[in-house]
PDB file of C-alpha atoms in Angstrom:
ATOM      1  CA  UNK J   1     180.584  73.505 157.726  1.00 43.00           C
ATOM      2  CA  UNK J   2     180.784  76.896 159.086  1.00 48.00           C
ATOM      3  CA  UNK J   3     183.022  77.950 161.973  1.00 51.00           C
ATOM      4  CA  UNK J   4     181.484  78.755 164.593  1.00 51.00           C
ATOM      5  CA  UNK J   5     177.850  78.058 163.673  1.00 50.00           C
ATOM      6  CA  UNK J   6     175.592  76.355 165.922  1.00 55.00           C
ATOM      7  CA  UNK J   7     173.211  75.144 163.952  1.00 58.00           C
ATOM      8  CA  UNK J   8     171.465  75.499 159.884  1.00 59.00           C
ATOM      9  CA  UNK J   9     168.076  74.967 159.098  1.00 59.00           C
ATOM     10  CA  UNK J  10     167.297  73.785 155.064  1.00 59.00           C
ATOM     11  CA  UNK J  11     165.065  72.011 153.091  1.00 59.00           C
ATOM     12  CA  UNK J  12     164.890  69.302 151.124  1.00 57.00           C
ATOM     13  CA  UNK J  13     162.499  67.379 148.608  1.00 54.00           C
ATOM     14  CA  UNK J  14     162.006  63.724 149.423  1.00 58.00           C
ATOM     15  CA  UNK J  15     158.832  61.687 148.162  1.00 60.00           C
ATOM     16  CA  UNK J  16     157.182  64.303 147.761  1.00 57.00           C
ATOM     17  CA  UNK J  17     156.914  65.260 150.960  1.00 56.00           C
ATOM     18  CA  UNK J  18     159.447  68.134 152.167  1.00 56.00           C
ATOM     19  CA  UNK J  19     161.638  67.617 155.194  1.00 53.00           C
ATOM     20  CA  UNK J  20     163.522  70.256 157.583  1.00 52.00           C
ATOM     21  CA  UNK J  21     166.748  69.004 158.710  1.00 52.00           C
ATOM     22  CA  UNK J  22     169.419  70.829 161.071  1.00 50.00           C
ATOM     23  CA  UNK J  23     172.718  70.157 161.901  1.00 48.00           C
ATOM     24  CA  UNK J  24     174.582  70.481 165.278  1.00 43.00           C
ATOM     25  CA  UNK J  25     178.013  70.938 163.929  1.00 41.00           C
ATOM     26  CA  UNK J  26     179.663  70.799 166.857  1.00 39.00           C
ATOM     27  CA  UNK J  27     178.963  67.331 167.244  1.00 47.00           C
ATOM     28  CA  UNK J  28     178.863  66.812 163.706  1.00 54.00           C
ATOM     29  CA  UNK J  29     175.232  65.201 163.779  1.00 55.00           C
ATOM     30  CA  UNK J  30     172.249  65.807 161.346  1.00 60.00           C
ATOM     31  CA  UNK J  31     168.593  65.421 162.528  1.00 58.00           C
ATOM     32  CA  UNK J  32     165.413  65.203 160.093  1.00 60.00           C
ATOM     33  CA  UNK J  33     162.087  66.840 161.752  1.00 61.00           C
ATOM     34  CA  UNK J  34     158.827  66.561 160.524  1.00 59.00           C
ATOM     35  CA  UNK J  35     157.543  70.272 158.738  1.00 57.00           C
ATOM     36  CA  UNK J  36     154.944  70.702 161.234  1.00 58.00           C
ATOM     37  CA  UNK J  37     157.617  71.887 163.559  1.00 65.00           C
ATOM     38  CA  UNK J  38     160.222  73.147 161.331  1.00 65.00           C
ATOM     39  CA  UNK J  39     158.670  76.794 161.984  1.00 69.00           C
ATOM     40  CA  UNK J  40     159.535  76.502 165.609  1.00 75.00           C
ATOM     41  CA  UNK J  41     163.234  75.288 164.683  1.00 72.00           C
ATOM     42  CA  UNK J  42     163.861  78.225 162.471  1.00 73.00           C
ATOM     43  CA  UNK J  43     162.825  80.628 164.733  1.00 78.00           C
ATOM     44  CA  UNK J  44     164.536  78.895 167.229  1.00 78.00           C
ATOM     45  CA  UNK J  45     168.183  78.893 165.322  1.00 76.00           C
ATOM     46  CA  UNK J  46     167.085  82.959 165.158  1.00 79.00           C
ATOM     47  CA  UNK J  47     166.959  83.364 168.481  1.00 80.00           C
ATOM     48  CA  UNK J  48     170.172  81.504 168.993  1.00 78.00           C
ATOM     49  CA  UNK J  49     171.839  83.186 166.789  1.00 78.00           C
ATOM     50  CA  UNK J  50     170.604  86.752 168.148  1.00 79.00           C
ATOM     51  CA  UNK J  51     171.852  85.890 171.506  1.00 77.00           C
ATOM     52  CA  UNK J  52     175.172  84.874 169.905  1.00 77.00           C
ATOM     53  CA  UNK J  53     175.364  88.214 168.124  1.00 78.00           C
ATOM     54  CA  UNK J  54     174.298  90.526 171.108  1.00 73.00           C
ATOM     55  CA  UNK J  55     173.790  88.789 174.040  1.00 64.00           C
ATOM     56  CA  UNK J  56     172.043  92.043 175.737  1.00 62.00           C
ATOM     57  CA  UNK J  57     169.342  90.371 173.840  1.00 51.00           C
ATOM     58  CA  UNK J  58     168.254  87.332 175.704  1.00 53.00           C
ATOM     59  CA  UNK J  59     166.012  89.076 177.683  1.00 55.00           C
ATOM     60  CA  UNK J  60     163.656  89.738 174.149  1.00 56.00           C
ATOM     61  CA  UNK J  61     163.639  85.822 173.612  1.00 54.00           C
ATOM     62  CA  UNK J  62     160.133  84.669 172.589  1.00 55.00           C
ATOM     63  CA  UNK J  63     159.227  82.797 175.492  1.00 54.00           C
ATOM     64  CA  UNK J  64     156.796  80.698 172.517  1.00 54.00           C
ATOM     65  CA  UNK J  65     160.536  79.621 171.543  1.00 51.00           C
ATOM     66  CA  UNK J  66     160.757  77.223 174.848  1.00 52.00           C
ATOM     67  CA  UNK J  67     157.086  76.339 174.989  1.00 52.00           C
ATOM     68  CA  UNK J  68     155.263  72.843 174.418  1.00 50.00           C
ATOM     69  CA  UNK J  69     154.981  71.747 170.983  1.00 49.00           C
ATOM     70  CA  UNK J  70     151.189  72.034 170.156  1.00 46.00           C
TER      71      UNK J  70
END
């Protein structure tokens, strides 16, 4: 684990079928997501991790980031 980071987005093969997972390392917990929203998580750990880098930023957040997952 990485100090510091919120969260990491990866692949991985399984059946044949790929799955996105993330971890929350602060609490140490993994999560598997289907890949019809892994798209929204990555560019959702991006955003994160702008506003951790230069928090001036937030105000350019894609509001798409927080919407309803179609």
């Amino acid at each position: 684990m990485e100090e510091g980071a919120v969260l990491e987005v990866y692949g991985e093969q399984r059946g044949g079928e790929e799955q996105i997972e993330f971890s929350i390392y602060f609490r140490g917990n993994i999560y598997t997501v289907p890949v019809g929203i892994s798209q929204q998580i990555i560019h959702l750990k991006n955003e994160i991790e702008k506003i951790l880098r230069y928090p001036a930023a937030q105000q350019n957040i894609d509001s798409r980031t927080f919407g309803d997952a179609e």
